[in-house]
Amino acid sequence: MKSPRASHRGKIAVLLPIVALALAGCSRGEAVEAGTETAAFDDPVTVTNCDRTQTFEASPQRIVTMNDHVTEVLLEMGVGDRIVGMGYADAEPLPELADEWNEITGLAEEYPTAEQILDLDADLVVGGMRSAFDEKAGRSRDALEEKGIATFLFSEYCGDGFPSVDLLVEDYRQLGEILGVPDEATAVSDRVTSGLDDFRTRLDGVTPVPTFFFDSGMNDVLTIGGVGVGQLIADHAGAENIFAEGDRPYSKTTWEVIGERAPEAIVVLDYGSETAQQKIDFLKTQPIMATTPAVQADRFVVVPLDDFFESPRLLTSVETIATALHPERMQD
């Protein structure tokens, strides 16, 4: 069974100070396999990610991916042969990536330990969430970089949220430069931006449907805020997030406030040991929710949490929600 993503509930980290780090591409191992030459850059590549500046003399050859959506993104960029280990190894990959995915060593159901990363002689660790670089677990970005291991964090969790898809485009551009595959990285981000443009065109002029995004909680309710990928998905799917004022990707609320805002649709995020149907059954019996237009109309949309991160999968979420809320516009 897929392990719960409890870590995505954490608060967004305070921005880290700029750290200049000169990293040789071979600092923790010459290459993935003996005899494989590491491709040095003609000129060093410098990127600033989450206010942290790093310089690469060569393209990393031994990568650890900490989240499943990160693994998929790097596979789509064509560098799967450089991934020496991955976290969230029990996740279900996209079918078209399954063969490559299965060739990668799975390190843990959730995050690998700092010791595992060191044992793999990694030269780059890429995380998709703040929790990937947990200081208490000894794998903070500072701690890894002190060992000569470069790090990269998808910017949704840098602290400023996800104001537009431009953030994804810049993250992918930087990864493409670091990994020496700029054209492949651009192709992945172009697929996302063109897909979002298509949905915007198809839904032009529709009236957004007031929507409650239910993550979890029986008492303290967790929903999406107004600054994460969830808000981007809502905007492109013709859904009016009733908690768009939230200043974090996820925020807590109460049943009373939800009831006052009278959602006309509910998007249920599917993950963990509690099934989407169990969440729906609970919402139908919750006294306040039972009075809302969404529950009375039985208007529920189920979206896997895996499709709610900074990856091309977000297009699937947009399509699923838009089809449910505006079927007349989504017909081929």
Tab-separated table of C-alpha atoms in Angstrom, residues 9-332:
chain	number	residue	atom	x	y	z
A	9	ARG	CA	1.413	19.133	5.597
A	10	GLY	CA	4.496	20.863	6.994
A	11	LYS	CA	4.895	24.613	7.095
A	12	ILE	CA	6.923	26.222	4.367
A	13	ALA	CA	10.523	26.768	5.366
A	14	VAL	CA	12.001	30.204	5.931
A	15	LEU	CA	14.265	31.113	3.036
A	16	LEU	CA	17.819	29.971	3.540
A	17	PRO	CA	20.729	32.389	3.229
A	18	ILE	CA	22.692	32.378	0.013
A	19	VAL	CA	25.468	29.840	0.124
A	20	ALA	CA	28.114	29.873	-2.585
A	21	LEU	CA	29.236	26.324	-3.210
A	22	ALA	CA	31.763	25.336	-5.851
A	23	LEU	CA	31.081	21.708	-6.658
A	24	ALA	CA	33.190	19.634	-8.967
A	25	GLY	CA	31.091	17.143	-10.875
A	26	CYS	CA	33.277	14.264	-9.695
A	27	SER	CA	33.455	15.273	-6.053
A	28	ARG	CA	31.750	12.088	-4.864
A	29	GLY	CA	32.519	9.561	-7.557
A	30	GLU	CA	33.909	9.721	-11.031
A	31	ALA	CA	30.756	8.472	-12.759
A	32	VAL	CA	27.883	6.041	-12.475
A	33	GLU	CA	30.008	3.147	-13.673
A	34	ALA	CA	33.714	2.614	-13.771
A	35	GLY	CA	35.171	3.729	-17.063
A	36	THR	CA	32.390	6.219	-17.786
A	37	GLU	CA	33.699	9.706	-18.426
A	38	THR	CA	32.131	12.620	-16.572
A	39	ALA	CA	31.212	15.433	-18.955
A	40	ALA	CA	32.872	18.636	-17.739
A	41	PHE	CA	31.205	21.880	-18.787
A	42	ASP	CA	33.049	24.239	-21.102
A	43	ASP	CA	32.176	26.955	-18.600
A	44	PRO	CA	30.941	26.424	-15.024
A	45	VAL	CA	27.157	26.440	-14.580
A	46	THR	CA	25.888	28.563	-11.701
A	47	VAL	CA	22.284	28.465	-10.486
A	48	THR	CA	20.435	30.088	-7.606
A	49	ASN	CA	17.769	27.792	-6.200
A	50	CYS	CA	15.768	28.834	-3.128
A	51	ASP	CA	18.240	31.670	-2.477
A	52	ARG	CA	21.088	29.160	-2.501
A	53	THR	CA	23.792	29.634	-5.127
A	54	GLN	CA	25.759	26.639	-6.394
A	55	THR	CA	28.346	26.269	-9.138
A	56	PHE	CA	28.836	23.069	-11.111
A	57	GLU	CA	32.067	22.351	-12.940
A	58	ALA	CA	30.554	19.238	-14.514
A	59	SER	CA	27.198	17.572	-14.828
A	60	PRO	CA	26.277	15.342	-11.848
A	61	GLN	CA	26.430	11.631	-12.595
A	62	ARG	CA	25.126	10.051	-9.381
A	63	ILE	CA	21.725	11.471	-8.493
A	64	VAL	CA	19.377	10.617	-5.629
A	65	THR	CA	15.755	11.673	-6.150
A	66	MET	CA	13.833	12.151	-2.916
A	67	ASN	CA	10.208	12.271	-4.171
A	68	ASP	CA	8.418	10.227	-6.793
A	69	HIS	CA	7.369	13.226	-8.883
A	70	VAL	CA	11.007	14.336	-8.961
A	71	THR	CA	12.041	10.908	-10.206
A	72	GLU	CA	9.455	11.087	-12.981
A	73	VAL	CA	10.551	14.566	-14.054
A	74	LEU	CA	14.179	13.490	-14.324
A	75	LEU	CA	13.177	10.378	-16.240
A	76	GLU	CA	11.296	12.581	-18.684
A	77	MET	CA	14.444	14.676	-19.079
A	78	GLY	CA	16.305	11.527	-20.094
A	79	VAL	CA	18.721	11.165	-17.178
A	80	GLY	CA	17.273	8.039	-15.581
A	81	ASP	CA	20.550	6.185	-16.066
A	82	ARG	CA	22.164	8.625	-13.626
A	83	ILE	CA	19.672	8.087	-10.791
A	84	VAL	CA	21.428	5.769	-8.335
A	85	GLY	CA	18.597	5.692	-5.802
A	86	MET	CA	15.146	7.108	-5.111
A	87	GLY	CA	12.817	7.808	-2.228
A	88	TYR	CA	9.087	7.001	-2.229
A	89	ALA	CA	9.990	3.818	-4.020
A	90	ASP	CA	6.557	2.240	-3.496
A	91	ALA	CA	4.815	4.879	-5.629
A	92	GLU	CA	3.075	3.942	-8.857
A	93	PRO	CA	4.916	5.524	-11.802
A	94	LEU	CA	3.332	6.686	-15.002
A	95	PRO	CA	2.905	3.638	-17.268
A	96	GLU	CA	5.187	5.045	-19.950
A	97	LEU	CA	7.974	5.446	-17.377
A	98	ALA	CA	7.489	2.136	-15.562
A	99	ASP	CA	10.296	0.207	-17.257
A	100	GLU	CA	12.920	2.844	-16.464
A	101	TRP	CA	11.471	3.390	-12.993
A	102	ASN	CA	11.817	-0.291	-12.148
A	103	GLU	CA	15.516	-0.184	-13.012
A	104	ILE	CA	16.186	2.396	-10.287
A	105	THR	CA	17.144	1.243	-6.796
A	106	GLY	CA	14.357	2.003	-4.332
A	107	LEU	CA	15.814	3.270	-1.063
A	108	ALA	CA	12.744	3.667	1.157
A	109	GLU	CA	8.959	3.830	1.227
A	110	GLU	CA	9.424	7.490	2.075
A	111	TYR	CA	12.775	9.265	2.450
A	112	PRO	CA	16.187	7.593	2.451
A	113	THR	CA	18.531	8.284	5.346
A	114	ALA	CA	21.563	10.535	5.153
A	115	GLU	CA	23.716	7.426	5.508
A	116	GLN	CA	22.095	5.815	2.477
A	117	ILE	CA	22.765	8.910	0.413
A	118	LEU	CA	26.406	8.988	1.494
A	119	ASP	CA	26.842	5.270	0.851
A	120	LEU	CA	25.661	5.778	-2.722
A	121	ASP	CA	28.464	8.275	-3.357
A	122	ALA	CA	25.825	10.737	-4.614
A	123	ASP	CA	26.860	14.018	-6.199
A	124	LEU	CA	23.348	15.548	-6.440
A	125	VAL	CA	20.192	15.163	-4.337
A	126	VAL	CA	16.961	16.542	-5.784
A	127	GLY	CA	13.949	17.067	-3.527
A	128	GLY	CA	10.394	17.979	-4.416
A	129	MET	CA	9.310	19.075	-0.934
A	130	ARG	CA	10.880	20.864	2.024
A	131	SER	CA	10.708	17.674	4.081
A	132	ALA	CA	13.165	15.996	1.705
A	133	PHE	CA	15.925	17.999	3.368
A	134	ASP	CA	14.988	17.437	6.998
A	135	GLU	CA	17.589	18.904	9.344
A	136	LYS	CA	16.627	16.615	12.227
A	137	ALA	CA	17.232	13.589	10.009
A	138	GLY	CA	20.722	14.843	9.196
A	139	ARG	CA	20.035	15.478	5.533
A	140	SER	CA	19.589	19.254	5.427
A	141	ARG	CA	20.934	21.007	2.370
A	142	ASP	CA	23.751	22.453	4.482
A	143	ALA	CA	24.676	19.034	5.858
A	144	LEU	CA	24.736	17.390	2.430
A	145	GLU	CA	26.654	20.219	0.806
A	146	GLU	CA	29.248	20.059	3.576
A	147	LYS	CA	29.841	16.483	2.366
A	148	GLY	CA	30.346	17.710	-1.191
A	149	ILE	CA	26.867	16.730	-2.388
A	150	ALA	CA	24.951	19.325	-4.388
A	151	THR	CA	21.232	19.798	-3.727
A	152	PHE	CA	18.203	21.116	-5.597
A	153	LEU	CA	14.708	21.803	-4.216
A	154	PHE	CA	11.658	22.280	-6.416
A	155	SER	CA	10.738	25.908	-5.820
A	156	GLU	CA	7.115	25.453	-4.758
A	157	TYR	CA	8.556	24.746	-1.304
A	158	CYS	CA	11.172	27.498	-1.191
A	159	GLY	CA	8.813	29.719	0.774
A	160	ASP	CA	7.161	31.964	-1.815
A	161	GLY	CA	4.584	29.477	-3.029
A	162	PHE	CA	3.801	28.912	-6.691
A	163	PRO	CA	2.686	32.242	-8.181
A	164	SER	CA	2.679	30.970	-11.763
A	165	VAL	CA	3.858	28.170	-14.010
A	166	ASP	CA	6.942	30.298	-14.679
A	167	LEU	CA	8.369	28.850	-11.471
A	168	LEU	CA	8.201	25.328	-12.907
A	169	VAL	CA	9.704	26.527	-16.172
A	170	GLU	CA	12.654	28.087	-14.337
A	171	ASP	CA	13.202	25.021	-12.144
A	172	TYR	CA	13.268	22.762	-15.179
A	173	ARG	CA	15.542	25.164	-17.056
A	174	GLN	CA	18.026	25.146	-14.185
A	175	LEU	CA	17.910	21.365	-13.890
A	176	GLY	CA	18.445	21.086	-17.626
A	177	GLU	CA	21.529	23.284	-17.388
A	178	ILE	CA	22.897	21.419	-14.366
A	179	LEU	CA	22.311	18.011	-15.941
A	180	GLY	CA	23.517	19.004	-19.385
A	181	VAL	CA	20.154	18.339	-21.054
A	182	PRO	CA	18.705	21.821	-21.708
A	183	ASP	CA	16.677	20.835	-24.775
A	184	GLU	CA	15.091	17.837	-23.064
A	185	ALA	CA	14.216	19.943	-20.004
A	186	THR	CA	12.650	22.618	-22.183
A	187	ALA	CA	10.569	19.993	-23.964
A	188	VAL	CA	9.128	18.832	-20.630
A	189	SER	CA	8.259	22.339	-19.451
A	190	ASP	CA	6.848	23.242	-22.883
A	191	ARG	CA	4.468	20.302	-22.601
A	192	VAL	CA	3.186	21.657	-19.303
A	193	THR	CA	2.802	25.256	-20.452
A	194	SER	CA	1.167	24.348	-23.754
A	195	GLY	CA	-1.203	21.994	-21.957
A	196	LEU	CA	-2.230	24.703	-19.511
A	197	ASP	CA	-2.693	27.160	-22.382
A	198	ASP	CA	-5.003	24.665	-24.073
A	199	PHE	CA	-7.166	24.300	-20.973
A	200	ARG	CA	-7.333	28.070	-20.547
A	201	THR	CA	-8.530	28.419	-24.133
A	202	ARG	CA	-11.130	25.673	-23.806
A	203	LEU	CA	-12.522	27.142	-20.594
A	204	ASP	CA	-12.400	30.768	-21.681
A	205	GLY	CA	-15.413	32.643	-20.340
A	206	VAL	CA	-16.743	29.938	-17.996
A	207	THR	CA	-17.952	30.891	-14.533
A	208	PRO	CA	-15.611	29.256	-11.999
A	209	VAL	CA	-17.351	26.823	-9.658
A	210	PRO	CA	-16.848	27.530	-5.920
A	211	THR	CA	-14.841	24.494	-4.848
A	212	PHE	CA	-13.544	23.065	-1.582
A	213	PHE	CA	-10.341	21.040	-1.880
A	214	PHE	CA	-10.374	18.408	0.870
A	215	ASP	CA	-7.005	17.028	1.840
A	216	SER	CA	-7.711	15.481	5.236
A	217	GLY	CA	-8.874	16.002	8.809
A	218	MET	CA	-11.933	15.293	10.906
A	219	ASN	CA	-11.427	18.191	13.306
A	220	ASP	CA	-8.736	20.487	11.954
A	221	VAL	CA	-9.415	20.429	8.240
A	222	LEU	CA	-6.548	20.683	5.746
A	223	THR	CA	-7.227	22.297	2.387
A	224	ILE	CA	-5.180	24.006	-0.317
A	225	GLY	CA	-4.153	27.626	0.056
A	226	GLY	CA	-3.746	30.209	-2.641
A	227	VAL	CA	-0.036	29.979	-3.430
A	228	GLY	CA	0.705	26.376	-4.370
A	229	VAL	CA	0.344	24.074	-7.344
A	230	GLY	CA	-3.192	23.365	-6.138
A	231	GLN	CA	-4.192	26.972	-6.793
A	232	LEU	CA	-2.595	26.831	-10.244
A	233	ILE	CA	-4.630	23.709	-10.981
A	234	ALA	CA	-7.827	25.325	-9.723
A	235	ASP	CA	-7.284	28.435	-11.852
A	236	HIS	CA	-6.836	26.418	-15.042
A	237	ALA	CA	-9.665	23.962	-14.306
A	238	GLY	CA	-12.421	26.524	-13.857
A	239	ALA	CA	-12.610	25.963	-10.093
A	240	GLU	CA	-12.857	28.842	-7.624
A	241	ASN	CA	-10.818	27.779	-4.615
A	242	ILE	CA	-12.890	28.949	-1.635
A	243	PHE	CA	-9.689	29.350	0.402
A	244	ALA	CA	-7.612	31.216	-2.153
A	245	GLU	CA	-6.566	33.726	0.503
A	246	GLY	CA	-4.366	31.097	2.180
A	247	ASP	CA	-0.717	32.170	2.026
A	248	ARG	CA	0.692	28.631	1.982
A	249	PRO	CA	0.252	25.691	-0.399
A	250	TYR	CA	-1.841	23.992	2.328
A	251	SER	CA	-3.711	25.608	5.215
A	252	LYS	CA	-6.063	24.624	8.014
A	253	THR	CA	-9.689	25.683	8.356
A	254	THR	CA	-12.904	24.660	10.124
A	255	TRP	CA	-16.150	23.034	9.076
A	256	GLU	CA	-18.022	26.168	10.105
A	257	VAL	CA	-16.067	28.356	7.692
A	258	ILE	CA	-16.435	25.820	4.886
A	259	GLY	CA	-20.185	25.714	5.481
A	260	GLU	CA	-20.428	29.499	5.354
A	261	ARG	CA	-18.636	29.543	2.006
A	262	ALA	CA	-21.063	26.968	0.578
A	263	PRO	CA	-18.918	25.081	-1.941
A	264	GLU	CA	-20.715	23.796	-5.021
A	265	ALA	CA	-18.090	21.104	-5.679
A	266	ILE	CA	-15.551	19.203	-3.607
A	267	VAL	CA	-12.195	17.933	-4.869
A	268	VAL	CA	-10.954	15.039	-2.723
A	269	LEU	CA	-7.200	14.411	-2.656
A	270	ASP	CA	-6.643	10.671	-2.733
A	271	TYR	CA	-3.674	9.295	-0.778
A	272	GLY	CA	-2.724	7.354	2.309
A	273	SER	CA	-4.555	4.653	4.238
A	274	GLU	CA	-7.907	6.422	4.070
A	275	THR	CA	-9.497	5.912	0.666
A	276	ALA	CA	-11.148	8.668	-1.327
A	277	GLN	CA	-14.499	6.924	-0.892
A	278	GLN	CA	-14.036	6.889	2.875
A	279	LYS	CA	-13.389	10.622	2.781
A	280	ILE	CA	-16.508	11.153	0.686
A	281	ASP	CA	-18.613	9.031	3.024
A	282	PHE	CA	-17.366	11.082	5.960
A	283	LEU	CA	-18.166	14.384	4.240
A	284	LYS	CA	-21.693	13.184	3.530
A	285	THR	CA	-22.278	12.478	7.219
A	286	GLN	CA	-20.527	15.552	8.603
A	287	PRO	CA	-23.463	17.717	9.806
A	288	ILE	CA	-22.265	21.030	8.388
A	289	MET	CA	-21.005	19.602	5.113
A	290	ALA	CA	-24.282	17.780	4.593
A	291	THR	CA	-25.943	21.180	4.153
A	292	THR	CA	-23.590	22.398	1.418
A	293	PRO	CA	-24.645	22.506	-2.252
A	294	ALA	CA	-21.716	20.222	-3.173
A	295	VAL	CA	-22.763	17.374	-0.889
A	296	GLN	CA	-26.450	17.772	-1.654
A	297	ALA	CA	-25.683	17.525	-5.368
A	298	ASP	CA	-23.211	14.650	-4.778
A	299	ARG	CA	-20.631	16.673	-6.711
A	300	PHE	CA	-17.305	15.112	-5.778
A	301	VAL	CA	-14.133	14.939	-7.865
A	302	VAL	CA	-11.313	12.576	-6.861
A	303	VAL	CA	-7.725	13.499	-7.741
A	304	PRO	CA	-4.613	11.539	-6.676
A	305	LEU	CA	-2.247	13.565	-4.524
A	306	ASP	CA	0.538	12.424	-6.863
A	307	ASP	CA	-1.039	14.662	-9.508
A	308	PHE	CA	-0.867	17.737	-7.271
A	309	PHE	CA	2.852	18.527	-7.391
A	310	GLU	CA	5.264	20.449	-9.583
A	311	SER	CA	5.323	17.929	-12.415
A	312	PRO	CA	3.603	17.290	-15.746
A	313	ARG	CA	1.041	15.247	-13.820
A	314	LEU	CA	-0.651	18.484	-12.799
A	315	LEU	CA	-2.152	18.528	-16.307
A	316	THR	CA	-4.052	15.348	-15.423
A	317	SER	CA	-5.521	17.060	-12.361
A	318	VAL	CA	-6.616	20.047	-14.422
A	319	GLU	CA	-8.271	17.789	-16.979
A	320	THR	CA	-10.025	15.668	-14.352
A	321	ILE	CA	-11.424	18.662	-12.473
A	322	ALA	CA	-12.326	20.654	-15.585
A	323	THR	CA	-14.148	17.671	-17.085
A	324	ALA	CA	-16.194	17.250	-13.927
A	325	LEU	CA	-17.038	20.934	-13.522
A	326	HIS	CA	-17.374	22.014	-17.150
A	327	PRO	CA	-18.127	18.883	-19.199
A	328	GLU	CA	-19.659	20.867	-22.059
A	329	ARG	CA	-16.312	22.594	-22.670
A	330	MET	CA	-14.181	19.493	-22.303
A	331	GLN	CA	-15.878	17.374	-24.921
A	332	ASP	CA	-13.636	16.535	-27.853
